[in-house]
């Protein structure tokens, strides 16, 4: 049995630039980027880009993530927990465990889960 390490992060989508900058200022290790295919319905001449932000999920940031979620009045659809696992090594049957921090986060915010292979 090959036990694999997972990487867990929180992702917020559909953010305005101000919300993305606020999250980046309030928490460390936040990456944000514009969603090129989505635009806010501001004006046809000058559409405002929509941003996605992602940060590692650690126990010390859960309260700050929840505070951001509440203060920015985000919807549950704008939040997801991403679990990244390494791709399978040929000839082995890998097993990966989901860290307890995921359950802890889901107690506070029942958002979606996404499992991705790297």
PDB file of C-alpha atoms in Angstrom:
ATOM      1  CA  UNK A   1       0.000   0.000   0.000  1.00  0.00           C
ATOM      2  CA  UNK A   2       1.339   3.408  -0.995  1.00  0.00           C
ATOM      3  CA  UNK A   3       0.099   6.214   1.312  1.00  0.00           C
ATOM      4  CA  UNK A   4       0.043   9.516  -0.576  1.00  0.00           C
ATOM      5  CA  UNK A   5       0.220  13.045   0.765  1.00  0.00           C
ATOM      6  CA  UNK A   6      -2.652  15.349  -0.086  1.00  0.00           C
ATOM      7  CA  UNK A   7      -2.716  19.133  -0.415  1.00  0.00           C
ATOM      8  CA  UNK A   8      -5.871  20.881   0.791  1.00  0.00           C
ATOM      9  CA  UNK A   9      -6.902  24.421  -0.094  1.00  0.00           C
ATOM     10  CA  UNK A  10      -9.913  26.728   0.058  1.00  0.00           C
ATOM     11  CA  UNK A  11     -11.056  28.357  -3.154  1.00  0.00           C
ATOM     12  CA  UNK A  12     -13.369  31.360  -3.460  1.00  0.00           C
ATOM     13  CA  UNK A  13     -14.719  32.150  -6.928  1.00  0.00           C
ATOM     14  CA  UNK A  14     -16.785  35.022  -8.292  1.00  0.00           C
ATOM     15  CA  UNK A  15     -14.927  37.653  -6.283  1.00  0.00           C
ATOM     16  CA  UNK A  16     -14.573  41.304  -7.198  1.00  0.00           C
ATOM     17  CA  UNK A  17     -11.054  42.682  -7.381  1.00  0.00           C
ATOM     18  CA  UNK A  18     -11.567  44.455  -4.048  1.00  0.00           C
ATOM     19  CA  UNK A  19     -12.661  41.196  -2.385  1.00  0.00           C
ATOM     20  CA  UNK A  20      -9.632  39.366  -3.810  1.00  0.00           C
ATOM     21  CA  UNK A  21      -7.279  42.115  -2.609  1.00  0.00           C
ATOM     22  CA  UNK A  22      -8.947  42.125   0.822  1.00  0.00           C
ATOM     23  CA  UNK A  23      -8.486  38.372   1.202  1.00  0.00           C
ATOM     24  CA  UNK A  24      -4.873  38.700   0.068  1.00  0.00           C
ATOM     25  CA  UNK A  25      -4.265  41.429   2.658  1.00  0.00           C
ATOM     26  CA  UNK A  26      -6.010  39.596   5.523  1.00  0.00           C
ATOM     27  CA  UNK A  27      -4.435  36.167   5.009  1.00  0.00           C
ATOM     28  CA  UNK A  28      -1.017  34.899   4.011  1.00  0.00           C
ATOM     29  CA  UNK A  29      -0.372  32.599   1.041  1.00  0.00           C
ATOM     30  CA  UNK A  30      -3.390  33.769  -0.981  1.00  0.00           C
ATOM     31  CA  UNK A  31      -3.153  33.517  -4.748  1.00  0.00           C
ATOM     32  CA  UNK A  32      -5.796  35.218  -6.848  1.00  0.00           C
ATOM     33  CA  UNK A  33      -6.300  35.501 -10.572  1.00  0.00           C
ATOM     34  CA  UNK A  34      -8.961  36.787 -12.953  1.00  0.00           C
ATOM     35  CA  UNK A  35     -11.423  34.364 -14.474  1.00  0.00           C
ATOM     36  CA  UNK A  36     -11.027  35.209 -18.132  1.00  0.00           C
ATOM     37  CA  UNK A  37     -14.370  33.736 -19.166  1.00  0.00           C
ATOM     38  CA  UNK A  38     -16.498  35.491 -16.528  1.00  0.00           C
ATOM     39  CA  UNK A  39     -17.367  39.165 -16.225  1.00  0.00           C
ATOM     40  CA  UNK A  40     -19.553  41.075 -13.828  1.00  0.00           C
ATOM     41  CA  UNK A  41     -22.575  42.718 -15.452  1.00  0.00           C
ATOM     42  CA  UNK A  42     -21.296  46.248 -14.827  1.00  0.00           C
ATOM     43  CA  UNK A  43     -21.301  47.743 -18.328  1.00  0.00           C
ATOM     44  CA  UNK A  44     -20.841  46.384 -21.815  1.00  0.00           C
ATOM     45  CA  UNK A  45     -18.059  48.873 -22.583  1.00  0.00           C
ATOM     46  CA  UNK A  46     -16.033  48.224 -19.436  1.00  0.00           C
ATOM     47  CA  UNK A  47     -16.824  44.853 -17.843  1.00  0.00           C
ATOM     48  CA  UNK A  48     -15.284  44.258 -14.430  1.00  0.00           C
ATOM     49  CA  UNK A  49     -13.297  41.022 -14.237  1.00  0.00           C
ATOM     50  CA  UNK A  50     -14.281  38.367 -11.743  1.00  0.00           C
ATOM     51  CA  UNK A  51     -11.551  36.777  -9.621  1.00  0.00           C
ATOM     52  CA  UNK A  52     -10.818  33.434  -8.027  1.00  0.00           C
ATOM     53  CA  UNK A  53      -8.700  33.202  -4.876  1.00  0.00           C
ATOM     54  CA  UNK A  54      -7.089  30.131  -3.407  1.00  0.00           C
ATOM     55  CA  UNK A  55      -5.241  29.568  -0.140  1.00  0.00           C
ATOM     56  CA  UNK A  56      -3.908  26.566   1.781  1.00  0.00           C
ATOM     57  CA  UNK A  57      -6.352  25.227   4.372  1.00  0.00           C
ATOM     58  CA  UNK A  58      -4.694  25.156   7.769  1.00  0.00           C
ATOM     59  CA  UNK A  59      -6.255  25.108  11.227  1.00  0.00           C
ATOM     60  CA  UNK A  60      -4.925  28.568  12.080  1.00  0.00           C
ATOM     61  CA  UNK A  61      -6.776  30.233   9.172  1.00  0.00           C
ATOM     62  CA  UNK A  62     -10.255  28.719   9.577  1.00  0.00           C
ATOM     63  CA  UNK A  63     -11.555  31.590  11.718  1.00  0.00           C
ATOM     64  CA  UNK A  64     -10.164  34.159   9.285  1.00  0.00           C
ATOM     65  CA  UNK A  65     -11.656  32.328   6.300  1.00  0.00           C
ATOM     66  CA  UNK A  66     -15.039  32.235   8.011  1.00  0.00           C
ATOM     67  CA  UNK A  67     -14.771  35.918   8.920  1.00  0.00           C
ATOM     68  CA  UNK A  68     -13.992  36.800   5.285  1.00  0.00           C
ATOM     69  CA  UNK A  69     -16.874  34.652   4.039  1.00  0.00           C
ATOM     70  CA  UNK A  70     -19.357  36.346   6.385  1.00  0.00           C
ATOM     71  CA  UNK A  71     -18.089  39.930   5.986  1.00  0.00           C
ATOM     72  CA  UNK A  72     -18.057  39.695   2.193  1.00  0.00           C
ATOM     73  CA  UNK A  73     -21.534  38.097   2.140  1.00  0.00           C
ATOM     74  CA  UNK A  74     -20.437  35.305  -0.169  1.00  0.00           C
ATOM     75  CA  UNK A  75     -22.719  32.472  -1.184  1.00  0.00           C
ATOM     76  CA  UNK A  76     -22.050  28.801  -0.538  1.00  0.00           C
ATOM     77  CA  UNK A  77     -21.617  28.316  -4.299  1.00  0.00           C
ATOM     78  CA  UNK A  78     -18.624  30.681  -4.256  1.00  0.00           C
ATOM     79  CA  UNK A  79     -16.653  28.472  -1.859  1.00  0.00           C
ATOM     80  CA  UNK A  80     -15.117  25.044  -2.281  1.00  0.00           C
ATOM     81  CA  UNK A  81     -12.484  22.900  -0.647  1.00  0.00           C
ATOM     82  CA  UNK A  82      -9.965  21.479  -3.101  1.00  0.00           C
ATOM     83  CA  UNK A  83      -8.114  18.276  -2.310  1.00  0.00           C
ATOM     84  CA  UNK A  84      -5.145  17.681  -4.590  1.00  0.00           C
ATOM     85  CA  UNK A  85      -3.536  14.268  -4.779  1.00  0.00           C
ATOM     86  CA  UNK A  86      -0.508  13.202  -6.786  1.00  0.00           C
ATOM     87  CA  UNK A  87      -1.136  11.088  -9.861  1.00  0.00           C
ATOM     88  CA  UNK A  88      -0.948   7.367  -9.425  1.00  0.00           C
ATOM     89  CA  UNK A  89       2.456   5.788  -9.735  1.00  0.00           C
ATOM     90  CA  UNK A  90       2.249   2.910 -12.191  1.00  0.00           C
ATOM     91  CA  UNK A  91       2.091  -0.544 -10.669  1.00  0.00           C
ATOM     92  CA  UNK A  92       0.844   0.596  -7.268  1.00  0.00           C
ATOM     93  CA  UNK A  93      -2.549   1.117  -5.701  1.00  0.00           C
ATOM     94  CA  UNK A  94      -2.241   4.386  -3.821  1.00  0.00           C
ATOM     95  CA  UNK A  95      -4.265   5.241  -0.745  1.00  0.00           C
ATOM     96  CA  UNK A  96      -4.755   8.807   0.312  1.00  0.00           C
ATOM     97  CA  UNK A  97      -6.258  10.122   3.488  1.00  0.00           C
ATOM     98  CA  UNK A  98      -8.185  13.352   3.790  1.00  0.00           C
ATOM     99  CA  UNK A  99      -6.748  15.441   6.629  1.00  0.00           C
ATOM    100  CA  UNK A 100      -9.056  16.142   9.605  1.00  0.00           C
ATOM    101  CA  UNK A 101      -8.898  19.865   8.797  1.00  0.00           C
ATOM    102  CA  UNK A 102     -11.377  19.205   5.967  1.00  0.00           C
ATOM    103  CA  UNK A 103     -13.985  17.896   8.412  1.00  0.00           C
ATOM    104  CA  UNK A 104     -13.297  20.822  10.716  1.00  0.00           C
ATOM    105  CA  UNK A 105     -13.873  23.299   7.879  1.00  0.00           C
ATOM    106  CA  UNK A 106     -17.056  21.529   6.759  1.00  0.00           C
ATOM    107  CA  UNK A 107     -18.495  21.901  10.265  1.00  0.00           C
ATOM    108  CA  UNK A 108     -18.216  25.681   9.883  1.00  0.00           C
ATOM    109  CA  UNK A 109     -18.969  26.025   6.182  1.00  0.00           C
ATOM    110  CA  UNK A 110     -20.746  23.280   4.265  1.00  0.00           C
ATOM    111  CA  UNK A 111     -19.177  24.061   0.901  1.00  0.00           C
ATOM    112  CA  UNK A 112     -18.430  21.769  -1.981  1.00  0.00           C
ATOM    113  CA  UNK A 113     -15.475  19.414  -2.264  1.00  0.00           C
ATOM    114  CA  UNK A 114     -13.329  19.004  -5.349  1.00  0.00           C
ATOM    115  CA  UNK A 115     -10.752  16.225  -5.664  1.00  0.00           C
ATOM    116  CA  UNK A 116      -8.072  16.818  -8.270  1.00  0.00           C
ATOM    117  CA  UNK A 117      -5.075  14.791  -9.403  1.00  0.00           C
ATOM    118  CA  UNK A 118      -1.799  16.548 -10.014  1.00  0.00           C
TER     119      UNK A 118
END
